[in-house]
mmCIF file of C-alpha atoms in Angstrom:
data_model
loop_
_atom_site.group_PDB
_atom_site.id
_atom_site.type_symbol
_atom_site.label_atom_id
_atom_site.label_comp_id
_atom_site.label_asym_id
_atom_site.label_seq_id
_atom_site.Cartn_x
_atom_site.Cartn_y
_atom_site.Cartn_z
ATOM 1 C CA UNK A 1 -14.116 21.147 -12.423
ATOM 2 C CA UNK A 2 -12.951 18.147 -11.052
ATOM 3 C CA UNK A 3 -9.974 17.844 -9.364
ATOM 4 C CA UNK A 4 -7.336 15.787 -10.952
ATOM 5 C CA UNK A 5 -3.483 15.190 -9.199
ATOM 6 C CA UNK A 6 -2.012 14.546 -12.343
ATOM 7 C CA UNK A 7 -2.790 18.220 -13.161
ATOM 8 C CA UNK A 8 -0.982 19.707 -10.155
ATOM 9 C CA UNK A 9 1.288 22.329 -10.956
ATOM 10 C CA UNK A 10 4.031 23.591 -9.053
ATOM 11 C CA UNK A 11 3.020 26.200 -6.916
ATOM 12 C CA UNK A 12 0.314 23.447 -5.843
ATOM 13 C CA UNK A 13 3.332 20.931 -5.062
ATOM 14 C CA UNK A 14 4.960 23.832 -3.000
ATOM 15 C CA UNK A 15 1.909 24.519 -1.155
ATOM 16 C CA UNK A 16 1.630 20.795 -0.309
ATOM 17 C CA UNK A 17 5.610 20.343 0.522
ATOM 18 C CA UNK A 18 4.968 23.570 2.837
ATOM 19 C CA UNK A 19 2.213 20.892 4.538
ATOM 20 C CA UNK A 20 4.176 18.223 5.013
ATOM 21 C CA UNK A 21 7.286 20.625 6.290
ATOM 22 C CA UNK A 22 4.863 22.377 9.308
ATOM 23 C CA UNK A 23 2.985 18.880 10.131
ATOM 24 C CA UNK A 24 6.488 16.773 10.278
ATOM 25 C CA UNK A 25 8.195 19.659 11.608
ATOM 26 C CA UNK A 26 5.785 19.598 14.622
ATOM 27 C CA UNK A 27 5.867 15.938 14.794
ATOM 28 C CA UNK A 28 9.697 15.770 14.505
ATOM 29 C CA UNK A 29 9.725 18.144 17.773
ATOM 30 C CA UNK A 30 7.241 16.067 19.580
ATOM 31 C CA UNK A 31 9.260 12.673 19.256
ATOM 32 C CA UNK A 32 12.638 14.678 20.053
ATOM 33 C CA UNK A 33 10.428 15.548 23.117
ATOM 34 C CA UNK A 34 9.977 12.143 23.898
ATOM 35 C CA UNK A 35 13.297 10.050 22.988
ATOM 36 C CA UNK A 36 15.043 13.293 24.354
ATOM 37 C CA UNK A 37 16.996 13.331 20.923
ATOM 38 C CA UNK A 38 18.058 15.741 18.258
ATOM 39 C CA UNK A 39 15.994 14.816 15.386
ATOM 40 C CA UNK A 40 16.538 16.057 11.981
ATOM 41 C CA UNK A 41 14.299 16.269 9.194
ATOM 42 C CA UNK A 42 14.361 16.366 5.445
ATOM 43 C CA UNK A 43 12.257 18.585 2.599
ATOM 44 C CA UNK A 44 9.011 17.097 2.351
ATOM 45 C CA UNK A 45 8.467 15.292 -0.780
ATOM 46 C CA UNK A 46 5.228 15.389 -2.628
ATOM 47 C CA UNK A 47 5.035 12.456 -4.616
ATOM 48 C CA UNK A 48 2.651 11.688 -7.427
ATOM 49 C CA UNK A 49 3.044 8.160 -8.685
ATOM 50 C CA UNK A 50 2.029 5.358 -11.089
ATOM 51 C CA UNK A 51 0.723 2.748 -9.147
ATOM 52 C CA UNK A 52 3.150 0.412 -10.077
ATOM 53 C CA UNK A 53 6.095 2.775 -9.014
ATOM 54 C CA UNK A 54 4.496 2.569 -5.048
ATOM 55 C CA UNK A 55 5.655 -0.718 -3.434
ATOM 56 C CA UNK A 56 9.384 0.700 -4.060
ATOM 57 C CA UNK A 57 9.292 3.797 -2.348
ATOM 58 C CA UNK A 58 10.601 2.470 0.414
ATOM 59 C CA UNK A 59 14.194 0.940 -1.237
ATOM 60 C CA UNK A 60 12.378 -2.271 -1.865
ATOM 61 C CA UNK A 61 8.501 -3.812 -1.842
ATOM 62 C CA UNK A 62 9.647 -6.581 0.605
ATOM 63 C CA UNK A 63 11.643 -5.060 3.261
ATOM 64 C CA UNK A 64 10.174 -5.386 6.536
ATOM 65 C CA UNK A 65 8.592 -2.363 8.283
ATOM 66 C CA UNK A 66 6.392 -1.377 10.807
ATOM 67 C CA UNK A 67 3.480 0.647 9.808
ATOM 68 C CA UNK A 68 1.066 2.638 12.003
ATOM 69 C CA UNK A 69 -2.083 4.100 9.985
ATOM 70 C CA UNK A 70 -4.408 6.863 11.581
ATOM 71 C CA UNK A 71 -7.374 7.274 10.047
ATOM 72 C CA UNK A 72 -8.566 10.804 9.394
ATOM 73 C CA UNK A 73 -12.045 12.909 9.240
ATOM 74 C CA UNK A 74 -13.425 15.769 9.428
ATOM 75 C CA UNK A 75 -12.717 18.810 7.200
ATOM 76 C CA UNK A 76 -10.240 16.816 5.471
ATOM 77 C CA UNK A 77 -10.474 13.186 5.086
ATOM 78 C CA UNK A 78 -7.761 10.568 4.639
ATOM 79 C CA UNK A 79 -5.135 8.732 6.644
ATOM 80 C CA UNK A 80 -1.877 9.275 8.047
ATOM 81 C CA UNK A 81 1.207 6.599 8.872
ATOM 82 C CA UNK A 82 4.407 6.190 10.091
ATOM 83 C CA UNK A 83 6.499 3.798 8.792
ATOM 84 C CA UNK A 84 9.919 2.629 10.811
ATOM 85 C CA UNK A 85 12.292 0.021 9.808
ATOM 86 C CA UNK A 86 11.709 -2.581 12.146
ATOM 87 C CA UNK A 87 15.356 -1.436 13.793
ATOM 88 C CA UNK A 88 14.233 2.182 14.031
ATOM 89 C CA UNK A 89 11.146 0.830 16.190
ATOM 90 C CA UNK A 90 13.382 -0.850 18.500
ATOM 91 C CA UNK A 91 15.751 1.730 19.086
ATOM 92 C CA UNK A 92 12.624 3.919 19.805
ATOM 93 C CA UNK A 93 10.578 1.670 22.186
ATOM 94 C CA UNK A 94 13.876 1.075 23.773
ATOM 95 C CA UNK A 95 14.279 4.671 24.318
ATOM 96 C CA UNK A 96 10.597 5.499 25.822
ATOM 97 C CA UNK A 97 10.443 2.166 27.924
ATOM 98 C CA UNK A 98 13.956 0.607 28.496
ATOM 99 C CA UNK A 99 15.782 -2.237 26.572
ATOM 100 C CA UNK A 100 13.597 -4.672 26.177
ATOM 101 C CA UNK A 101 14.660 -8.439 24.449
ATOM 102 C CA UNK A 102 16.505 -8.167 21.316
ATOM 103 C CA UNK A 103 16.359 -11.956 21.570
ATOM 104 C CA UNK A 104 13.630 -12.607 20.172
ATOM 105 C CA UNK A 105 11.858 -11.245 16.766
ATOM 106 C CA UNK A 106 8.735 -10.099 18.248
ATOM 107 C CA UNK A 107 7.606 -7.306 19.737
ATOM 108 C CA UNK A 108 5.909 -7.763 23.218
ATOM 109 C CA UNK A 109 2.194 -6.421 23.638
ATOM 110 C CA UNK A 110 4.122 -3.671 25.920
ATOM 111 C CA UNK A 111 6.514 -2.433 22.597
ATOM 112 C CA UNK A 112 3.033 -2.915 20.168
ATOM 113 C CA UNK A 113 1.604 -0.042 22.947
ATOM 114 C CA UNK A 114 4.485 2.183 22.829
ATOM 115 C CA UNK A 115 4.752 1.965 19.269
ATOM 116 C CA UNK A 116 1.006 2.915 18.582
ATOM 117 C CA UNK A 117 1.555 5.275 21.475
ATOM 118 C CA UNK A 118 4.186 7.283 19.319
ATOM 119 C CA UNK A 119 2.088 7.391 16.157
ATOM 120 C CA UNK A 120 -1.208 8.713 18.288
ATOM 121 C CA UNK A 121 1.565 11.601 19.342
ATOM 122 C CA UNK A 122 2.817 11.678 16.071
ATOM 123 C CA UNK A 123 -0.223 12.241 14.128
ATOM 124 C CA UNK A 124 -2.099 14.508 16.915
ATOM 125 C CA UNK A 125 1.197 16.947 16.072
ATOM 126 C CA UNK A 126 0.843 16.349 12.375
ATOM 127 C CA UNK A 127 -2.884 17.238 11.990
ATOM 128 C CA UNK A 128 -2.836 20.328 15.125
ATOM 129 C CA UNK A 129 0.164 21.908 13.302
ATOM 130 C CA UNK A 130 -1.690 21.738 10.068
ATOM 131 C CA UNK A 131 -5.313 22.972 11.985
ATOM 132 C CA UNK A 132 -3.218 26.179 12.761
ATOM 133 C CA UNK A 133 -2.042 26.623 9.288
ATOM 134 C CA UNK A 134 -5.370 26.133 7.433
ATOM 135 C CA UNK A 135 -8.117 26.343 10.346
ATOM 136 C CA UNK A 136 -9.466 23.255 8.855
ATOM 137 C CA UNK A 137 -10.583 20.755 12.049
ATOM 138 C CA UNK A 138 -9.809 16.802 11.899
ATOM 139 C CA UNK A 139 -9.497 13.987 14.142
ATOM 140 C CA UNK A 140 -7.190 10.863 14.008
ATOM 141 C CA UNK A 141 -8.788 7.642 14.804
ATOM 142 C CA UNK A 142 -7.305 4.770 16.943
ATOM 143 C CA UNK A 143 -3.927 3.808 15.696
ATOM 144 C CA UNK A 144 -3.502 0.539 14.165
ATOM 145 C CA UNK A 145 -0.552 -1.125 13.568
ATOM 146 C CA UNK A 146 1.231 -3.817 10.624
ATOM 147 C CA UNK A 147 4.132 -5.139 10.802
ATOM 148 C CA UNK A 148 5.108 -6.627 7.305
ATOM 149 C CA UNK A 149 6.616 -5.900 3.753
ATOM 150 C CA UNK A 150 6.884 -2.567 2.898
ATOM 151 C CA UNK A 151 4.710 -2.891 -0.240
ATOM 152 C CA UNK A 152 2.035 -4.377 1.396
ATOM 153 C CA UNK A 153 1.940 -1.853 3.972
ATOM 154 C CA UNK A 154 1.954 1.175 1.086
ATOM 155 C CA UNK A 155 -0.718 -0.832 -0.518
ATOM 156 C CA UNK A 156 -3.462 0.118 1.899
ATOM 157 C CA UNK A 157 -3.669 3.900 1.578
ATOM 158 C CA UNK A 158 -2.867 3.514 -2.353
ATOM 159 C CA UNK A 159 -5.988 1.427 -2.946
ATOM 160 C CA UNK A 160 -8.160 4.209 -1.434
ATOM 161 C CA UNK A 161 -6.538 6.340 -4.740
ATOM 162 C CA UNK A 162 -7.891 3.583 -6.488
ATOM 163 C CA UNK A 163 -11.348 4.108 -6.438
ATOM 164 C CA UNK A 164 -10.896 7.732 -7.584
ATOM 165 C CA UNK A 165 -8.105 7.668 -10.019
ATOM 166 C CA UNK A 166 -5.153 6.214 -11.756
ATOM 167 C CA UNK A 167 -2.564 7.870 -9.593
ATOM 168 C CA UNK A 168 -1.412 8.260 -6.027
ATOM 169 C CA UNK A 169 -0.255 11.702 -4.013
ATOM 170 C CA UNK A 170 1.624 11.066 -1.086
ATOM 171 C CA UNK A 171 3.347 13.901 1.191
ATOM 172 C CA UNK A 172 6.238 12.172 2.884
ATOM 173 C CA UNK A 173 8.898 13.136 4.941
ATOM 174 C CA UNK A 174 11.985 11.063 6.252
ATOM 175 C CA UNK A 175 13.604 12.199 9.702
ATOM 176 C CA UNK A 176 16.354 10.715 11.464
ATOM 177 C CA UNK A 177 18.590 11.343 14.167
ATOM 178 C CA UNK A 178 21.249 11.596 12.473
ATOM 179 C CA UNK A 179 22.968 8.279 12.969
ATOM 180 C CA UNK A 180 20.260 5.944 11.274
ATOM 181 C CA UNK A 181 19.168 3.920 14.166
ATOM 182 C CA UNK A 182 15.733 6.456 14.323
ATOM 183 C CA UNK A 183 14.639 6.936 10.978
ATOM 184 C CA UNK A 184 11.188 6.937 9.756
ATOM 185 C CA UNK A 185 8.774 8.219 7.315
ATOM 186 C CA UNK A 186 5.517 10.110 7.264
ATOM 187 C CA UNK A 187 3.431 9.601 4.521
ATOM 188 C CA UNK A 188 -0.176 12.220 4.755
ATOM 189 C CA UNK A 189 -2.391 10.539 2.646
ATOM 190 C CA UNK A 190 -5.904 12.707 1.504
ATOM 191 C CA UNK A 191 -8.642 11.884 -0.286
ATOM 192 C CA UNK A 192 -8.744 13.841 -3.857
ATOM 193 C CA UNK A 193 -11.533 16.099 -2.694
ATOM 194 C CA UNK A 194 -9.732 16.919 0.235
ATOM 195 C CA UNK A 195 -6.515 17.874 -1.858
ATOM 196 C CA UNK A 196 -9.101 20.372 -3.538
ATOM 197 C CA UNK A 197 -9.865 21.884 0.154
ATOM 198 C CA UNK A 198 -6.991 22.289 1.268
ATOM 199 C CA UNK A 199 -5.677 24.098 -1.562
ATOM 200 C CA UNK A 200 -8.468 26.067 -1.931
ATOM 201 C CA UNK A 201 -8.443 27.059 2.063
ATOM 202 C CA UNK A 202 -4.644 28.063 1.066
ATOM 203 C CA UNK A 203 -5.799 29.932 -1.840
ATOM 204 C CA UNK A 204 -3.991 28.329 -4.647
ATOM 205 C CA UNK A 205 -6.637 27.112 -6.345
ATOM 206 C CA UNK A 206 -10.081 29.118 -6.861
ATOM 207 C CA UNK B 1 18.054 -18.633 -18.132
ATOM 208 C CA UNK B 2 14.256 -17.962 -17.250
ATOM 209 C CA UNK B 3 13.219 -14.948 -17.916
ATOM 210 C CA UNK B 4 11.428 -13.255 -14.907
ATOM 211 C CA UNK B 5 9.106 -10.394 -15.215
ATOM 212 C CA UNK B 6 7.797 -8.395 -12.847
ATOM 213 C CA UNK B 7 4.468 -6.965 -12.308
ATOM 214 C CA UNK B 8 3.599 -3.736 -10.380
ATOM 215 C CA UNK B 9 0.006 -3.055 -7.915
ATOM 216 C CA UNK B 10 -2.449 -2.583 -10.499
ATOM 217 C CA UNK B 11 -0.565 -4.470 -13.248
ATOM 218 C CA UNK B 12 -0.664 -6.950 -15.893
ATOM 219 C CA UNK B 13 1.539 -9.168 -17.587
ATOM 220 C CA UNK B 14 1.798 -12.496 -19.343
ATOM 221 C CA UNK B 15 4.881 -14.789 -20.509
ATOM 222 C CA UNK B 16 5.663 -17.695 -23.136
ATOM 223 C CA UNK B 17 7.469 -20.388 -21.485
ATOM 224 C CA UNK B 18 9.741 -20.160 -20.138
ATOM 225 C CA UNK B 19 8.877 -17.525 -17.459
ATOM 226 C CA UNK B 20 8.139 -16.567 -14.654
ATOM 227 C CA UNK B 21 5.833 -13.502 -13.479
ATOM 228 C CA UNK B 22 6.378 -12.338 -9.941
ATOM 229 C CA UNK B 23 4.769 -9.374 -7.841
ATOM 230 C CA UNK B 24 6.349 -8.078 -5.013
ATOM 231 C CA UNK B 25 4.250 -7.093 -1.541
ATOM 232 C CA UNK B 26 0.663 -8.222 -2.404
ATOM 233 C CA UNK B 27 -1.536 -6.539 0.621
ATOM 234 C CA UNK B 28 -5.699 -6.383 0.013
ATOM 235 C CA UNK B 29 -4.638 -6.700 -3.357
ATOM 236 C CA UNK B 30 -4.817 -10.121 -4.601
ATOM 237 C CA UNK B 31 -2.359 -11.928 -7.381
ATOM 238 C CA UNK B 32 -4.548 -13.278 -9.941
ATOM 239 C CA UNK B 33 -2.144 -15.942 -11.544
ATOM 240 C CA UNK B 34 -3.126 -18.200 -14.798
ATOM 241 C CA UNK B 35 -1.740 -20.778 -16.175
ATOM 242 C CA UNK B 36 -2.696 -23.212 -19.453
ATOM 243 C CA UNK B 37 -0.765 -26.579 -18.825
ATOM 244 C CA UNK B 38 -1.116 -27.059 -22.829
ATOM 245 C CA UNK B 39 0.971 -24.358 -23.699
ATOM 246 C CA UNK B 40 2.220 -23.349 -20.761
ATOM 247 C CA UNK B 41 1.606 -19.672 -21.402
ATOM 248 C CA UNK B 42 0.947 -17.854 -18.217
ATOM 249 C CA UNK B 43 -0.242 -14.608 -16.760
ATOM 250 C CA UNK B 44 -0.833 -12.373 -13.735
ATOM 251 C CA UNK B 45 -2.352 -9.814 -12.497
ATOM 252 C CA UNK B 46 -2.478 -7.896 -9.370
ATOM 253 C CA UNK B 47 -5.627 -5.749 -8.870
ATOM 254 C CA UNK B 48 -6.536 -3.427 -6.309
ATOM 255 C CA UNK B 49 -10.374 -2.760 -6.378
ATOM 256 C CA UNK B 50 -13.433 -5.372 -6.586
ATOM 257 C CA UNK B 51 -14.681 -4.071 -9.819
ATOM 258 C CA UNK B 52 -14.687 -1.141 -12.508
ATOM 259 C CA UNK B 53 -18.621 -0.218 -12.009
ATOM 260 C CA UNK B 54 -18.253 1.812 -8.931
ATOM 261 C CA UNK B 55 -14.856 3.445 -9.603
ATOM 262 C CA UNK B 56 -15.480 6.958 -10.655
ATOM 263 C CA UNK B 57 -11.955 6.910 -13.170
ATOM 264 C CA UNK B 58 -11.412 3.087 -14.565
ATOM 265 C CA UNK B 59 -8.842 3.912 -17.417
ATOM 266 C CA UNK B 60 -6.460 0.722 -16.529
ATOM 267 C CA UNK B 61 -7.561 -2.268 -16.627
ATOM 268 C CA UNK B 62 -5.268 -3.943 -14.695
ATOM 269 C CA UNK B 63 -6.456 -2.146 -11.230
ATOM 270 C CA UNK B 64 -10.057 -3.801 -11.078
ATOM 271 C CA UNK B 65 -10.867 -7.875 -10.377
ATOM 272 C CA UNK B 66 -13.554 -7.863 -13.572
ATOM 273 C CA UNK B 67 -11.934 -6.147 -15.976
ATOM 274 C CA UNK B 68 -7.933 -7.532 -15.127
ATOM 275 C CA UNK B 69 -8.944 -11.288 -15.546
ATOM 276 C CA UNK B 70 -10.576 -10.441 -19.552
ATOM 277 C CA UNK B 71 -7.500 -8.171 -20.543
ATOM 278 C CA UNK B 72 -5.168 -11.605 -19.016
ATOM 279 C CA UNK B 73 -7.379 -13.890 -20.600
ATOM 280 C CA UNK B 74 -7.148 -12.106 -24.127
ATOM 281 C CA UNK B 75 -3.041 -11.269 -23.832
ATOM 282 C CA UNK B 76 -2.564 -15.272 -22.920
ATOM 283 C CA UNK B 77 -4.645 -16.403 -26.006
ATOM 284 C CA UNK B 78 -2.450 -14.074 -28.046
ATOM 285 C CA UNK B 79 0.339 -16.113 -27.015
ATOM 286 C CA UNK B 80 -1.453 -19.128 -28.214
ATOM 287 C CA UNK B 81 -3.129 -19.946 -25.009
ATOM 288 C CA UNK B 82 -6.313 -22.236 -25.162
ATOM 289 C CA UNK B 83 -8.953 -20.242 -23.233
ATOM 290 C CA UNK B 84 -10.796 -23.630 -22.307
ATOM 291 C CA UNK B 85 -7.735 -25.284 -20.550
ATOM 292 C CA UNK B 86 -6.677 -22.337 -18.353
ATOM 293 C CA UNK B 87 -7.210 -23.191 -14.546
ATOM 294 C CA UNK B 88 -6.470 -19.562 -12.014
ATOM 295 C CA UNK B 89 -4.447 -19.712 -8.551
ATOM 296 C CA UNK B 90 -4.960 -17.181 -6.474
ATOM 297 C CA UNK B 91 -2.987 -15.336 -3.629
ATOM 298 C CA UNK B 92 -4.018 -12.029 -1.264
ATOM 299 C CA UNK B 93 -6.611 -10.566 -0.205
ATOM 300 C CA UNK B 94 -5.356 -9.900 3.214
ATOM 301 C CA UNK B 95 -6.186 -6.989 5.477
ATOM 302 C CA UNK B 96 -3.578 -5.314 6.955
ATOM 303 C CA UNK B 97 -4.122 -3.557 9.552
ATOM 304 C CA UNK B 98 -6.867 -4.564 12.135
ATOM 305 C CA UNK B 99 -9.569 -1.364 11.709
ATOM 306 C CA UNK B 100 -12.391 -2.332 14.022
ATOM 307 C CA UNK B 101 -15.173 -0.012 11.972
ATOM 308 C CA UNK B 102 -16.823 -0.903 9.492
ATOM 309 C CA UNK B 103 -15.554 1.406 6.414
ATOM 310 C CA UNK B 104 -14.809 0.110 3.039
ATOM 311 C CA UNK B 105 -11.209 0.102 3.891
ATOM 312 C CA UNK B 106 -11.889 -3.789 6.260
ATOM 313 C CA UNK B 107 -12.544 -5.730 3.637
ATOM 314 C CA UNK B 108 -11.044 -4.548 0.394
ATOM 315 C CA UNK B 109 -8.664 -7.973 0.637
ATOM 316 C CA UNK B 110 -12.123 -10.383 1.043
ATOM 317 C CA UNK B 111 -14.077 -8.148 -1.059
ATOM 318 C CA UNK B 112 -11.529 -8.191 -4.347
ATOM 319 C CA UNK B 113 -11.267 -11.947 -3.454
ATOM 320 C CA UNK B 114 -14.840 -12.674 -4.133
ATOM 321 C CA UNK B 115 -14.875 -10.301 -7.164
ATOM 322 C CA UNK B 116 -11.965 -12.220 -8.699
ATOM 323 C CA UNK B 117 -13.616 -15.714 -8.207
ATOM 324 C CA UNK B 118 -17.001 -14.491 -9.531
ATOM 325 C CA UNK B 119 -15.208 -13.262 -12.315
ATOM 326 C CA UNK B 120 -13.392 -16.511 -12.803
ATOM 327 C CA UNK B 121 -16.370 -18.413 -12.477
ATOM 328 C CA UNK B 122 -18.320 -16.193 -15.240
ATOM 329 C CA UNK B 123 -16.081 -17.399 -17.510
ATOM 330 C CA UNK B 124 -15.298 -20.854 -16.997
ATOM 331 C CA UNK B 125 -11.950 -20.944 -15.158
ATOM 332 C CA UNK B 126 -11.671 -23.064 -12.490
ATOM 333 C CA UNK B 127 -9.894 -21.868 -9.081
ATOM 334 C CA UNK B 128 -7.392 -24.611 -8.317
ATOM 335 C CA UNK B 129 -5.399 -23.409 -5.691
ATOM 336 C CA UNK B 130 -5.465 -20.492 -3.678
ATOM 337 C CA UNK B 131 -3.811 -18.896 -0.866
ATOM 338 C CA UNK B 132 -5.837 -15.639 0.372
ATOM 339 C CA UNK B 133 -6.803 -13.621 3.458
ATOM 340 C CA UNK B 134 -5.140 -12.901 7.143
ATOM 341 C CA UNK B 135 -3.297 -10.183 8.000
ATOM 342 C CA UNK B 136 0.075 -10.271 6.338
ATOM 343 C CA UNK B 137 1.981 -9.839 3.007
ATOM 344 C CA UNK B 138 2.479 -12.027 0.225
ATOM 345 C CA UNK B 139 5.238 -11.853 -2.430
ATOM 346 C CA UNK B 140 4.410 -14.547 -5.428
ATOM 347 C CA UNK B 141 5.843 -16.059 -8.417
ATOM 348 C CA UNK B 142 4.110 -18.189 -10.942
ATOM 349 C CA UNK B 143 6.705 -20.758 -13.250
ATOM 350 C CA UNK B 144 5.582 -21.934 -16.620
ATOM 351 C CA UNK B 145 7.521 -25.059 -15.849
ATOM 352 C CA UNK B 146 4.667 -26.549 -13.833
ATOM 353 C CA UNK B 147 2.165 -24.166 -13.331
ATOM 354 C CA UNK B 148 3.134 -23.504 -9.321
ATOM 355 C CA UNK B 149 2.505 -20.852 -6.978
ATOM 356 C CA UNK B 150 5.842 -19.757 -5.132
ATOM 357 C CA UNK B 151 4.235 -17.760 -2.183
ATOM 358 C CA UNK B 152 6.850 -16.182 -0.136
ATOM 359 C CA UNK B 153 5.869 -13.497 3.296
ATOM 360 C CA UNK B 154 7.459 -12.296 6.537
ATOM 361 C CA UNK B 155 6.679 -14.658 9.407
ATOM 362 C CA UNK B 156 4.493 -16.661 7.687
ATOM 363 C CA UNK B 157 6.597 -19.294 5.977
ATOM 364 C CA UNK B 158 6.854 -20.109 2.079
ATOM 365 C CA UNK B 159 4.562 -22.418 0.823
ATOM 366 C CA UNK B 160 4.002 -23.466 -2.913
ATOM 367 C CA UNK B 161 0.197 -23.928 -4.272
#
């Protein structure tokens, strides 16, 4: 049979919300960790969309964001980001490494670091926390980083979805800390056949 | 008023004058815009993937270089547009973020860039104008007015083609 996401049904969805609620979770704790803040998350959201609907997501296809992508392989192949309003990035490198400029619109090779520094942490959490709820093994590649419009940004793990379908699957998951300056999303982005393993590992689907 | 319609990633549309198409956040994909000066019918598409042969699930049209540009082609003439005086801009292509290996994932942007001229060549429509690659966003719209290229990004300036 092959695997289709338009054919998901909802126990699936709750098995892949459940996903995105132990990776973030675990990710959520590590940044707390290392801001030293109370951060909150929200459900998971498994989202299955048109292609057209993705640039949006966001609250708008041209809003500026940062974006840092991890590739992933192994049992499960894919990629995971982080995406931060450019604001939520500041408040964050400001917290790890000290006020920095807000003069200028840049960010200084030092922030860039930090910045990829927090998504390495970020996804390492993601993909250990979902290793001990499925046993399946992956590593995260380097982290790269964009900083541009938000569609453009969503663009890059959508056309991957592309070559398989007509549809894209995201498992995303806002946090914040409550007052809006560090807010964020996580977006866990598999390959179809790796949907298929990881819902067959989790025994939802034969 | 004009009337401005939008197109989505992996979308098609095409307008009487007058119009305008826009599409928001163009990454690797690239904006295939057309234009016939005679009638001034226009259309766009923004397509994700180099071309419909290797895609294992090609039901829209609209996602792949070689298949977008004859669905646009064939919507335009049935708005009365002359196939022979259509001339293509194009905008995109870029790659955003900088992977250093050498997956299919580098260079979608270049790759559906060279599909869509290829494609544009096959069948007579020259490439005027075009605005593709680097490493950053691109929002466009095309006017039936004129025929021009509004290309809009973050840090990057707006330019018209």
């Amino acid at each position: 049979m092959v695997f289709r996401i338009d054919e998901l049904n909802s126990m699936h969805i709750d098995v892949l919300k459940e996903i995105g609620n132990v990776g973030a979770g675990n990710a959520v704790t590590a940044l707390a960790k290392m801001l030293n803040k109370r951060i909150e998350m929200n459900v998971p959201e498994v989202k299955i969309l048109e292609f057209r609907e993705v640039s949006d997501i966001l609250g708008g296809a041209e809003i500026p964001v940062i974006g840092v992508l991890l590739n992933v392989s192994g049992d499960l192949t894919g990629s995971i980001m982080f995406i931060f309003e450019i604001n939520a990035a500041r408040e964050i490198v400001s917290l790890l490494i000290g006020s920095q400029n807000c003069e200028t619109e840049e960010f200084s090779e030092l922030e860039i670091s930090a910045i990829k520094e927090v998504g390495n942490i970020l996804a390492g959490s993601y993909l250990s926390a979902l290793f001990e709820l499925t046993g399946l093994k992956t590593v995260s590649s380097v982290p790269y980083i964009a900083i541009d419009m938000a569609g453009a940004i969503l663009s890059v793990p959508a056309i991957e979805f592309g070559k398989s379908g007509d549809k894209v699957l995201y498992i995303a998951t806002e946090f914040s800390d409550g007052d809006t300056k560090v807010k964020g999303d996580f977006f866990l982005v598999l390959d179809v056949d790796s949907f298929e393993t990881l819902l067959k590992v989790l025994g939802v689907v034969n | 008023m004009k009337n401005v319609i939008r197109v989505g990633m992996a979308d098609l549309n095409v307008c009487a004058h007058p119009g305008i198409l826009t599409t928001l956040g163009l990454g690797s994909c690239v904006g295939v815009a057309l234009y016939d000066p005679t009638t001034k019918v226009i259309g766009l598409a923004h397509i994700m993937l180099p071309t419909s042969t290797q895609a294992k699930d090609s039901t829209n049209p609209a996602k792949f270089a070689d298949t977008a540009i004859e669905k646009l082609l064939e919507e335009m003439e049935k708005l009365g547009a002359d196939r022979t005086k259509i001339v293509a801009k194009l905008a995109g292509g870029a790659q955003m973020f900088p992977f250093n290996n050498s997956s299919d994932m580098m260079k979608i942007g270049l790759r559906n860039v060279l599909a869509s001229k290829k494609k544009l060549q096959e069948l007579n429509i020259p490439v005027v104008a075009e605005d593709t690659g680097g490493n950053y966003g691109r929002t466009i719209e095309l006017d039936s007015g004129n025929g021009r290229l509004r290309i809009k990004t973050i840090g990057h300036g707006v330019k018209e083609i």
